[in-house]
PDB file of C-alpha atoms and ligand atoms in Angstrom:
ATOM      1  CA  MET A   1     163.479 158.500 125.802  1.00  0.00           C
ATOM      2  CA  ASN A   2     165.182 155.843 127.877  1.00  0.00           C
ATOM      3  CA  ASP A   3     162.715 152.987 128.020  1.00  0.00           C
ATOM      4  CA  TYR A   4     164.561 151.082 125.349  1.00  0.00           C
ATOM      5  CA  VAL A   5     163.904 147.647 126.862  1.00  0.00           C
ATOM      6  CA  ASP A   6     160.161 148.171 126.668  1.00  0.00           C
ATOM      7  CA  LEU A   7     160.432 149.634 123.186  1.00  0.00           C
ATOM      8  CA  SER A   8     162.545 146.692 122.028  1.00  0.00           C
ATOM      9  CA  LYS A   9     159.940 144.254 123.371  1.00  0.00           C
ATOM     10  CA  GLU A  10     157.169 145.988 121.485  1.00  0.00           C
ATOM     11  CA  VAL A  11     159.179 146.284 118.267  1.00  0.00           C
ATOM     12  CA  SER A  12     160.039 142.576 118.553  1.00  0.00           C
ATOM     13  CA  TYR A  13     156.374 141.737 119.030  1.00  0.00           C
ATOM     14  CA  ALA A  14     155.427 143.774 115.964  1.00  0.00           C
ATOM     15  CA  LEU A  15     158.230 142.543 113.699  1.00  0.00           C
ATOM     16  CA  ARG A  16     158.484 138.928 114.860  1.00  0.00           C
ATOM     17  CA  HIS A  17     154.960 137.946 115.713  1.00  0.00           C
ATOM     18  CA  SER A  18     152.130 140.289 114.866  1.00  0.00           C
ATOM     19  CA  PRO A  19     152.789 142.936 112.189  1.00  0.00           C
ATOM     20  CA  SER A  20     149.134 142.954 111.131  1.00  0.00           C
ATOM     21  CA  GLU A  21     148.106 144.216 114.575  1.00  0.00           C
ATOM     22  CA  TYR A  22     150.109 147.328 113.690  1.00  0.00           C
ATOM     23  CA  GLY A  23     148.774 147.532 110.147  1.00  0.00           C
ATOM     24  CA  LEU A  24     152.186 146.478 108.848  1.00  0.00           C
ATOM     25  CA  GLU A  25     153.148 143.970 106.206  1.00  0.00           C
ATOM     26  CA  LEU A  26     156.647 142.494 106.288  1.00  0.00           C
ATOM     27  CA  ASP A  27     158.336 141.897 102.958  1.00  0.00           C
ATOM     28  CA  GLU A  28     159.640 138.405 102.201  1.00  0.00           C
ATOM     29  CA  TYR A  29     162.866 139.043 104.168  1.00  0.00           C
ATOM     30  CA  GLY A  30     161.040 140.594 107.121  1.00  0.00           C
ATOM     31  CA  TRP A  31     161.707 144.249 106.313  1.00  0.00           C
ATOM     32  CA  VAL A  32     159.250 147.035 106.912  1.00  0.00           C
ATOM     33  CA  ASP A  33     159.463 150.763 106.249  1.00  0.00           C
ATOM     34  CA  THR A  34     160.888 152.386 109.397  1.00  0.00           C
ATOM     35  CA  TYR A  35     158.520 155.359 109.173  1.00  0.00           C
ATOM     36  CA  LYS A  36     155.508 153.056 108.883  1.00  0.00           C
ATOM     37  CA  LEU A  37     156.621 151.283 112.050  1.00  0.00           C
ATOM     38  CA  LEU A  38     157.159 154.620 113.819  1.00  0.00           C
ATOM     39  CA  LYS A  39     153.747 155.842 112.757  1.00  0.00           C
ATOM     40  CA  ALA A  40     152.089 152.625 113.957  1.00  0.00           C
ATOM     41  CA  LEU A  41     153.855 152.722 117.330  1.00  0.00           C
ATOM     42  CA  LYS A  42     153.047 156.407 117.822  1.00  0.00           C
ATOM     43  CA  ARG A  43     149.332 155.626 117.817  1.00  0.00           C
ATOM     44  CA  ASN A  44     149.935 154.405 121.362  1.00  0.00           C
ATOM     45  CA  GLU A  45     150.236 157.497 123.548  1.00  0.00           C
ATOM     46  CA  LYS A  46     153.115 155.867 125.367  1.00  0.00           C
ATOM     47  CA  TRP A  47     155.194 156.250 122.197  1.00  0.00           C
ATOM     48  CA  ALA A  48     153.629 159.513 120.995  1.00  0.00           C
ATOM     49  CA  PHE A  49     156.984 161.308 120.841  1.00  0.00           C
ATOM     50  CA  LEU A  50     158.983 158.438 119.363  1.00  0.00           C
ATOM     51  CA  GLU A  51     161.563 159.351 116.721  1.00  0.00           C
ATOM     52  CA  LEU A  52     163.788 157.493 114.331  1.00  0.00           C
ATOM     53  CA  ASP A  53     166.754 158.117 116.640  1.00  0.00           C
ATOM     54  CA  ASP A  54     164.981 156.185 119.388  1.00  0.00           C
ATOM     55  CA  LEU A  55     164.865 153.079 117.204  1.00  0.00           C
ATOM     56  CA  VAL A  56     168.541 153.560 116.327  1.00  0.00           C
ATOM     57  CA  ASN A  57     169.461 153.952 120.023  1.00  0.00           C
ATOM     58  CA  MET A  58     167.284 150.995 120.994  1.00  0.00           C
ATOM     59  CA  ILE A  59     169.315 148.741 118.695  1.00  0.00           C
ATOM     60  CA  GLU A  60     172.630 150.245 119.757  1.00  0.00           C
ATOM     61  CA  LYS A  61     172.024 150.033 123.499  1.00  0.00           C
ATOM     62  CA  SER A  62     170.581 146.523 123.549  1.00  0.00           C
ATOM     63  CA  ASN A  63     172.730 143.679 124.890  1.00  0.00           C
ATOM     64  CA  LYS A  64     171.463 141.510 122.006  1.00  0.00           C
ATOM     65  CA  LYS A  65     171.314 142.518 118.366  1.00  0.00           C
ATOM     66  CA  ARG A  66     167.640 141.771 117.757  1.00  0.00           C
ATOM     67  CA  HIS A  67     166.919 144.275 114.979  1.00  0.00           C
ATOM     68  CA  GLU A  68     168.701 146.057 112.186  1.00  0.00           C
ATOM     69  CA  ILE A  69     168.028 149.224 110.227  1.00  0.00           C
ATOM     70  CA  ILE A  70     169.380 149.556 106.707  1.00  0.00           C
ATOM     71  CA  GLY A  71     168.392 152.574 104.621  1.00  0.00           C
ATOM     72  CA  ASN A  72     164.765 153.345 105.379  1.00  0.00           C
ATOM     73  CA  LYS A  73     163.914 149.812 106.501  1.00  0.00           C
ATOM     74  CA  ILE A  74     163.944 147.880 109.756  1.00  0.00           C
ATOM     75  CA  ARG A  75     163.621 144.175 110.501  1.00  0.00           C
ATOM     76  CA  ALA A  76     163.950 141.632 113.288  1.00  0.00           C
ATOM     77  CA  LEU A  77     167.021 139.444 112.804  1.00  0.00           C
ATOM     78  CA  TYR A  78     165.510 136.300 114.367  1.00  0.00           C
ATOM     79  CA  GLY A  79     162.636 134.980 116.423  1.00  0.00           C
ATOM     80  CA  HIS A  80     159.820 135.160 113.861  1.00  0.00           C
ATOM     81  CA  SER A  81     156.579 133.274 114.278  1.00  0.00           C
ATOM     82  CA  THR A  82     154.471 134.905 111.554  1.00  0.00           C
ATOM     83  CA  PHE A  83     152.366 132.656 109.353  1.00  0.00           C
ATOM     84  CA  ARG A  84     154.346 133.536 106.233  1.00  0.00           C
ATOM     85  CA  ILE A  85     157.894 132.195 106.514  1.00  0.00           C
ATOM     86  CA  ILE A  86     160.494 134.963 106.445  1.00  0.00           C
ATOM     87  CA  LYS A  87     163.252 134.101 103.970  1.00  0.00           C
ATOM     88  CA  ARG A  88     166.836 134.172 105.159  1.00  0.00           C
ATOM     89  CA  LYS A  89     170.058 133.856 103.232  1.00  0.00           C
ATOM     90  CA  VAL A  90     171.353 130.286 103.448  1.00  0.00           C
ATOM     91  CA  SER A  91     174.897 130.335 104.911  1.00  0.00           C
ATOM     92  CA  LYS A  92     177.541 127.727 105.641  1.00  0.00           C
ATOM     93  CA  PRO A  93     177.759 127.345 109.432  1.00  0.00           C
ATOM     94  CA  PRO A  94     180.885 126.854 111.567  1.00  0.00           C
ATOM     95  CA  GLU A  95     181.809 123.292 112.500  1.00  0.00           C
ATOM     96  CA  PHE A  96     179.899 123.444 115.785  1.00  0.00           C
ATOM     97  CA  LEU A  97     177.040 125.532 117.114  1.00  0.00           C
ATOM     98  CA  TYR A  98     175.384 125.317 120.539  1.00  0.00           C
ATOM     99  CA  HIS A  99     171.868 125.265 121.924  1.00  0.00           C
ATOM    100  CA  GLY A 100     170.962 126.095 125.513  1.00  0.00           C
ATOM    101  CA  THR A 101     167.827 124.465 126.820  1.00  0.00           C
ATOM    102  CA  THR A 102     166.252 122.984 129.890  1.00  0.00           C
ATOM    103  CA  ASN A 103     166.683 119.504 131.294  1.00  0.00           C
ATOM    104  CA  LYS A 104     163.004 118.693 130.974  1.00  0.00           C
ATOM    105  CA  PHE A 105     163.122 118.967 127.158  1.00  0.00           C
ATOM    106  CA  ILE A 106     166.083 116.609 126.738  1.00  0.00           C
ATOM    107  CA  THR A 107     164.166 113.328 126.428  1.00  0.00           C
ATOM    108  CA  SER A 108     161.989 114.814 123.726  1.00  0.00           C
ATOM    109  CA  ILE A 109     164.954 116.416 121.903  1.00  0.00           C
ATOM    110  CA  LYS A 110     166.771 113.043 121.951  1.00  0.00           C
ATOM    111  CA  GLU A 111     163.740 111.463 120.362  1.00  0.00           C
ATOM    112  CA  LYS A 112     162.648 114.137 117.877  1.00  0.00           C
ATOM    113  CA  GLY A 113     165.718 116.320 117.423  1.00  0.00           C
ATOM    114  CA  LEU A 114     165.650 120.105 117.759  1.00  0.00           C
ATOM    115  CA  LEU A 115     162.374 121.495 116.429  1.00  0.00           C
ATOM    116  CA  SER A 116     161.610 125.111 115.667  1.00  0.00           C
ATOM    117  CA  GLN A 117     158.455 124.900 117.803  1.00  0.00           C
ATOM    118  CA  GLU A 118     156.521 128.205 117.763  1.00  0.00           C
ATOM    119  CA  ARG A 119     159.197 129.968 115.720  1.00  0.00           C
ATOM    120  CA  GLN A 120     160.061 129.620 112.042  1.00  0.00           C
ATOM    121  CA  TYR A 121     163.570 128.287 112.596  1.00  0.00           C
ATOM    122  CA  VAL A 122     165.615 126.532 115.250  1.00  0.00           C
ATOM    123  CA  HIS A 123     167.816 129.064 117.098  1.00  0.00           C
ATOM    124  CA  LEU A 124     171.448 128.147 117.713  1.00  0.00           C
ATOM    125  CA  SER A 125     174.276 130.005 119.419  1.00  0.00           C
ATOM    126  CA  LEU A 126     177.765 130.643 118.115  1.00  0.00           C
ATOM    127  CA  ASP A 127     179.373 129.897 121.471  1.00  0.00           C
ATOM    128  CA  VAL A 128     178.691 128.202 124.786  1.00  0.00           C
ATOM    129  CA  GLU A 129     178.329 131.520 126.660  1.00  0.00           C
ATOM    130  CA  THR A 130     175.501 132.693 124.392  1.00  0.00           C
ATOM    131  CA  ALA A 131     173.805 129.270 124.592  1.00  0.00           C
ATOM    132  CA  TYR A 132     174.054 129.452 128.376  1.00  0.00           C
ATOM    133  CA  GLU A 133     172.288 132.838 128.423  1.00  0.00           C
ATOM    134  CA  VAL A 134     169.555 131.512 126.114  1.00  0.00           C
ATOM    135  CA  GLY A 135     169.076 128.407 128.277  1.00  0.00           C
ATOM    136  CA  LYS A 136     169.012 130.445 131.470  1.00  0.00           C
ATOM    137  CA  ARG A 137     165.694 131.956 130.394  1.00  0.00           C
ATOM    138  CA  ARG A 138     164.150 128.589 131.257  1.00  0.00           C
ATOM    139  CA  ASP A 139     166.486 126.905 133.721  1.00  0.00           C
ATOM    140  CA  ARG A 140     168.882 128.065 136.415  1.00  0.00           C
ATOM    141  CA  LYS A 141     171.190 125.254 135.327  1.00  0.00           C
ATOM    142  CA  PRO A 142     170.686 125.030 131.562  1.00  0.00           C
ATOM    143  CA  ILE A 143     171.840 122.098 129.457  1.00  0.00           C
ATOM    144  CA  ILE A 144     174.144 123.037 126.592  1.00  0.00           C
ATOM    145  CA  LEU A 145     173.873 120.881 123.477  1.00  0.00           C
ATOM    146  CA  LYS A 146     176.712 120.817 120.949  1.00  0.00           C
ATOM    147  CA  ILE A 147     175.456 120.708 117.379  1.00  0.00           C
ATOM    148  CA  LYS A 148     177.522 119.174 114.565  1.00  0.00           C
ATOM    149  CA  ALA A 149     176.461 122.027 112.337  1.00  0.00           C
ATOM    150  CA  ARG A 150     178.941 121.581 109.487  1.00  0.00           C
ATOM    151  CA  LEU A 151     178.153 117.873 109.178  1.00  0.00           C
ATOM    152  CA  ALA A 152     174.421 118.604 109.169  1.00  0.00           C
ATOM    153  CA  TRP A 153     175.004 121.285 106.506  1.00  0.00           C
ATOM    154  CA  GLU A 154     177.001 118.827 104.385  1.00  0.00           C
ATOM    155  CA  ASN A 155     174.043 116.450 104.629  1.00  0.00           C
ATOM    156  CA  GLY A 156     171.598 119.047 103.326  1.00  0.00           C
ATOM    157  CA  ILE A 157     170.240 120.780 106.435  1.00  0.00           C
ATOM    158  CA  ARG A 158     169.981 124.529 105.822  1.00  0.00           C
ATOM    159  CA  PHE A 159     171.496 127.116 108.110  1.00  0.00           C
ATOM    160  CA  TYR A 160     170.966 130.873 108.079  1.00  0.00           C
ATOM    161  CA  PHE A 161     173.024 133.663 109.608  1.00  0.00           C
ATOM    162  CA  GLY A 162     171.044 135.548 112.269  1.00  0.00           C
ATOM    163  CA  ASN A 163     173.485 137.936 113.935  1.00  0.00           C
ATOM    164  CA  ASP A 164     177.050 137.686 115.257  1.00  0.00           C
ATOM    165  CA  ASN A 165     175.901 135.322 118.035  1.00  0.00           C
ATOM    166  CA  ILE A 166     172.783 133.610 116.724  1.00  0.00           C
ATOM    167  CA  TRP A 167     172.353 131.200 113.831  1.00  0.00           C
ATOM    168  CA  LEU A 168     169.058 129.869 112.538  1.00  0.00           C
ATOM    169  CA  SER A 169     168.453 126.460 111.013  1.00  0.00           C
ATOM    170  CA  ASP A 170     165.857 124.031 109.854  1.00  0.00           C
ATOM    171  CA  ASP A 171     164.992 121.243 112.296  1.00  0.00           C
ATOM    172  CA  ILE A 172     168.067 119.316 113.483  1.00  0.00           C
ATOM    173  CA  PRO A 173     167.795 115.512 113.771  1.00  0.00           C
ATOM    174  CA  SER A 174     169.275 114.153 116.998  1.00  0.00           C
ATOM    175  CA  LYS A 175     172.131 112.346 115.227  1.00  0.00           C
ATOM    176  CA  TYR A 176     173.760 115.786 114.827  1.00  0.00           C
ATOM    177  CA  ILE A 177     173.408 116.637 118.524  1.00  0.00           C
ATOM    178  CA  GLU A 178     175.977 115.772 121.209  1.00  0.00           C
ATOM    179  CA  PHE A 179     174.150 115.280 124.494  1.00  0.00           C
ATOM    180  CA  SER A 180     177.362 114.464 126.436  1.00  0.00           C
TER     181      SER A 180
HETATM  182  C1  HQG B   1     162.900 123.561 122.852  1.00  0.00           C
HETATM  183  C2  HQG B   1     165.626 134.607 122.676  1.00  0.00           C
HETATM  184  C3  HQG B   1     161.049 119.632 123.361  1.00  0.00           C
HETATM  185  C4  HQG B   1     164.138 124.386 122.725  1.00  0.00           C
HETATM  186  C5  HQG B   1     166.815 133.708 122.971  1.00  0.00           C
HETATM  187  C6  HQG B   1     163.685 125.675 123.383  1.00  0.00           C
HETATM  188  C7  HQG B   1     167.139 133.077 121.634  1.00  0.00           C
HETATM  189  C8  HQG B   1     162.226 121.252 122.243  1.00  0.00           C
HETATM  190  C9  HQG B   1     162.191 125.730 123.087  1.00  0.00           C
HETATM  191  C10 HQG B   1     165.833 133.094 120.874  1.00  0.00           C
HETATM  192  C11 HQG B   1     162.407 120.402 121.131  1.00  0.00           C
HETATM  193  C12 HQG B   1     161.822 126.759 122.052  1.00  0.00           C
HETATM  194  C13 HQG B   1     165.277 131.707 120.698  1.00  0.00           C
HETATM  195  C14 HQG B   1     161.860 119.100 121.209  1.00  0.00           C
HETATM  196  C15 HQG B   1     163.387 122.282 120.703  1.00  0.00           C
HETATM  197  N1  HQG B   1     161.190 118.758 122.329  1.00  0.00           N
HETATM  198  N2  HQG B   1     161.546 120.869 123.341  1.00  0.00           N
HETATM  199  N3  HQG B   1     161.992 118.197 120.205  1.00  0.00           N
HETATM  200  N4  HQG B   1     163.130 121.052 120.195  1.00  0.00           N
HETATM  201  N5  HQG B   1     162.843 122.397 121.944  1.00  0.00           N
HETATM  202  O1  HQG B   1     162.104 130.475 122.719  1.00  0.00           O
HETATM  203  O2  HQG B   1     166.147 128.775 121.215  1.00  0.00           O
HETATM  204  O3  HQG B   1     165.647 137.596 123.965  1.00  0.00           O
HETATM  205  O4  HQG B   1     161.374 129.314 120.577  1.00  0.00           O
HETATM  206  O5  HQG B   1     165.239 123.789 123.385  1.00  0.00           O
HETATM  207  O6  HQG B   1     167.894 134.382 123.549  1.00  0.00           O
HETATM  208  O7  HQG B   1     165.002 129.079 123.489  1.00  0.00           O
HETATM  209  O8  HQG B   1     163.771 136.942 122.469  1.00  0.00           O
HETATM  210  O9  HQG B   1     163.734 129.147 121.280  1.00  0.00           O
HETATM  211  O10 HQG B   1     163.913 125.649 124.760  1.00  0.00           O
HETATM  212  O11 HQG B   1     168.132 133.753 120.923  1.00  0.00           O
HETATM  213  O12 HQG B   1     165.739 138.177 121.566  1.00  0.00           O
HETATM  214  O13 HQG B   1     161.841 124.453 122.577  1.00  0.00           O
HETATM  215  O14 HQG B   1     164.933 133.893 121.666  1.00  0.00           O
HETATM  216  O15 HQG B   1     166.016 135.860 122.202  1.00  0.00           O
HETATM  217  O16 HQG B   1     161.950 128.019 122.645  1.00  0.00           O
HETATM  218  O17 HQG B   1     165.259 131.018 121.955  1.00  0.00           O
HETATM  219  P1  HQG B   1     162.216 129.330 121.790  1.00  0.00           P
HETATM  220  P2  HQG B   1     165.100 129.422 122.035  1.00  0.00           P
HETATM  221  P3  HQG B   1     165.241 137.212 122.568  1.00  0.00           P
END
């Protein structure tokens, strides 16, 4: 098996957006039994020979840490849009985080702040490089916003650890955003 990019996309779809389509139910932290996920994926003949090792390799070989397996469970680490909000552990953020976006959203972000939009949380990057990669999905020349994360945290906005590069948060009012 070497189509890990395709597998990762489908696993993300199942675990972030549409578990019910796969007959799966995420627990309150987004976990699902790894064998149940395997069984559901294997119904598609494309994945008929899928094994646990493929999921492990998919995570290991990916350039982004989108999923994690602990014990007999797997979950997506960020990106959820399911109706039921996935709980995350509230964590104290670093002083600054970053958000890469496109120029055409800036007027609206100045007015309304950063909103989670289709997802459950706002997604922030630990460093400028990661934010740049995120922003590049939408814009060849992304805009990088600097977020006064620690100040926002001190004023009651909740932050959640996603992975080593990605933090999640509740909506961020524009007074905590440096537009430079
Ligand atoms: C924008 C990918 C107008 C926001 C990435 C963003 C990331 C506003 C878009 C992860 C706004 C939402 C998440 C406002 C926010 N007015 N636009 N008030 N507030 N926006 O995809 O952060 O490859 O839901 O700037 O790498 O771009 O899938 O969030 O452009 O880590 O694993 O609304 O998804 O990871 O877009 O990306 P998204 P995101 P994966």
